[in-house]
Amino acid sequence: MPFVRIDLIRGRRPEDIRAIADAAHQGIVDVLEIPVRDRFQVITEHDADHVIALDAGLGIERSDQLVMIQIFTPTGRTTEVKQQLFRTIAKHLEALGVAGADIFVSIMENNPQDWSFGFGRAQYVEGDLAVPGH
Amino acid sequence: MPFVRIDLIRGRRPEDIRAIADAAHQGIVDVLEIPVRDRFQVITEHDADHVIALDAGLGIERSDQLVMIQIFTPTGRTTEVKQQLFRTIAKHLEALGVAGADIFVSIMENNPQDWSFGFGRAQYVEGDLAVPGH
Amino acid sequence: MPFVRIDLIRGRRPEDIRAIADAAHQGIVDVLEIPVRDRFQVITEHDADHVIALDAGLGIERSDQLVMIQIFTPTGRTTEVKQQLFRTIAKHLEALGVAGADIFVSIMENNPQDWSFGFGRAQYVEGDLAVPGH
């Protein structure tokens, strides 16, 4: 945890995709203070016509370099921390050349008892692992 | 927001896929009263054997025209609004020829502070955007 | 409900993928006491470099046989039930030869009114279906 889904439009080089995943993870590590090896990401590339991201009225112009990031993580982070998380992920992605207009991020929350990292154990509940930020 | 994942079985024409995405969005716009440009959708096509949708005991007979829609959106909608949302999405899809039996929809909720539409900002929190329906 | 996303690394035979989906579902049926036909699964295969699952500091060594399972289901299950769910899914997967180290499971919860199984109806709310475990 967090578990992160990254949706991209097809056409990037593998090393650029990896750099995007690294940048997203770095932002999460920086702000949520999780271990660097607490990394669970699934990246899916889509045809351009299978990803629709308009501007919600904000006047944002997206390109085919869009990066959609969906973060599933335990509840308990303040609004301020989430704002910092968005800013920090964007900062790391922008350092790679991703435009701020192409960075869409959302968070979905659950609880520590909702995670099993392996072996059928609930590691946060069974004491194998401390919950980051708690 | 909402962010919508649409999972389909491979084999439709691009224009039919687009029409399905449009219909799902129209249902959401009609009922949740969001701006028409508040549209964020990822469509994934799957091999038929990678999508399993039985009937939960309801006697529903699915076809390979199945449309699975997962809507991630801020909390705060009543049960009545959700019922209307399901009905309206189904109405728009049925108008395209999708059978009612092939329409599976679920909702997952978060909060306004869980969204960043671009530039690392939390637009609902930072006052750039009003939360629809609130 | 539950709706289950299973993410795998490409390279398995179709029958092995089906067996994994069956095993995940059997674990859910056993523990959550849902009808066997209450089965909604989407399986996605990914290139190996599109799935990153480290160990969260637990010293778990993953292989390319990794199975990532994300379960979306109504709230109301105790921590003990969730622990049993993780154990039981792992047991069924291990019986197929999947290593415990390769089994990553998470749960995301919503409510009964968040589900439409077809025809634009909200079957739990409209009395067509009882909510399992409630």
PDB file of C-alpha atoms in Angstrom, chain B residues 7-9 46-56 62-64 66 68 104, chain C residues 1-6 14-15 17-25 36-44 117:
ATOM      1  CA  ASP B   7     -14.591  -2.539 -19.339  1.00  0.00           C
ATOM      2  CA  LEU B   8     -15.796  -4.164 -22.539  1.00  0.00           C
ATOM      3  CA  ILE B   9     -15.278  -7.398 -24.392  1.00  0.00           C
ATOM      4  CA  HIS B  46     -10.655  -7.502 -22.938  1.00  0.00           C
ATOM      5  CA  ASP B  47     -10.692 -10.956 -24.445  1.00  0.00           C
ATOM      6  CA  ALA B  48     -14.023 -12.613 -23.729  1.00  0.00           C
ATOM      7  CA  ASP B  49     -12.492 -15.117 -21.341  1.00  0.00           C
ATOM      8  CA  HIS B  50     -11.012 -12.304 -19.248  1.00  0.00           C
ATOM      9  CA  VAL B  51     -14.385 -10.911 -18.235  1.00  0.00           C
ATOM     10  CA  ILE B  52     -16.659 -13.001 -16.055  1.00  0.00           C
ATOM     11  CA  ALA B  53     -20.026 -11.566 -15.136  1.00  0.00           C
ATOM     12  CA  LEU B  54     -22.597 -14.002 -13.825  1.00  0.00           C
ATOM     13  CA  ASP B  55     -26.037 -13.103 -12.518  1.00  0.00           C
ATOM     14  CA  ALA B  56     -25.749 -13.029  -8.694  1.00  0.00           C
ATOM     15  CA  ARG B  62     -25.269 -11.707 -20.186  1.00  0.00           C
ATOM     16  CA  SER B  63     -23.888 -11.569 -23.707  1.00  0.00           C
ATOM     17  CA  ASP B  64     -20.509 -10.597 -25.100  1.00  0.00           C
ATOM     18  CA  LEU B  66     -21.522  -6.662 -21.694  1.00  0.00           C
ATOM     19  CA  MET B  68     -19.100  -2.890 -17.062  1.00  0.00           C
ATOM     20  CA  PHE B 104     -23.353  -3.626 -14.876  1.00  0.00           C
TER      21      PHE B 104
ATOM     22  CA  MET C   1     -20.725  -7.696  -5.984  1.00  0.00           C
ATOM     23  CA  PRO C   2     -18.018  -8.192  -5.190  1.00  0.00           C
ATOM     24  CA  PHE C   3     -16.410  -6.836  -8.326  1.00  0.00           C
ATOM     25  CA  VAL C   4     -12.866  -8.132  -8.610  1.00  0.00           C
ATOM     26  CA  ARG C   5      -9.971  -6.929 -10.724  1.00  0.00           C
ATOM     27  CA  ILE C   6      -7.183  -9.444 -11.221  1.00  0.00           C
ATOM     28  CA  PRO C  14      -5.671 -19.526 -20.626  1.00  0.00           C
ATOM     29  CA  GLU C  15      -6.632 -22.482 -18.448  1.00  0.00           C
ATOM     30  CA  ILE C  17      -5.644 -17.872 -15.808  1.00  0.00           C
ATOM     31  CA  ARG C  18      -9.126 -19.290 -15.465  1.00  0.00           C
ATOM     32  CA  ALA C  19      -8.019 -21.461 -12.556  1.00  0.00           C
ATOM     33  CA  ILE C  20      -6.633 -18.388 -10.784  1.00  0.00           C
ATOM     34  CA  ALA C  21      -9.891 -16.516 -11.288  1.00  0.00           C
ATOM     35  CA  ASP C  22     -11.799 -19.567 -10.035  1.00  0.00           C
ATOM     36  CA  ALA C  23      -9.589 -19.846  -6.963  1.00  0.00           C
ATOM     37  CA  ALA C  24      -9.980 -16.170  -6.088  1.00  0.00           C
ATOM     38  CA  HIS C  25     -13.728 -16.485  -6.456  1.00  0.00           C
ATOM     39  CA  VAL C  36     -21.516 -18.778  -6.293  1.00  0.00           C
ATOM     40  CA  ARG C  37     -23.056 -16.893  -9.215  1.00  0.00           C
ATOM     41  CA  ASP C  38     -22.305 -13.543  -7.543  1.00  0.00           C
ATOM     42  CA  ARG C  39     -19.176 -13.384  -9.637  1.00  0.00           C
ATOM     43  CA  PHE C  40     -17.880 -10.328 -11.446  1.00  0.00           C
ATOM     44  CA  GLN C  41     -14.241 -10.410 -12.451  1.00  0.00           C
ATOM     45  CA  VAL C  42     -12.071  -8.562 -14.922  1.00  0.00           C
ATOM     46  CA  ILE C  43      -8.659 -10.071 -15.600  1.00  0.00           C
ATOM     47  CA  THR C  44      -5.942  -7.988 -17.218  1.00  0.00           C
ATOM     48  CA  PHE C 117     -26.383  -5.717 -11.721  1.00  0.00           C
TER      49      PHE C 117
END
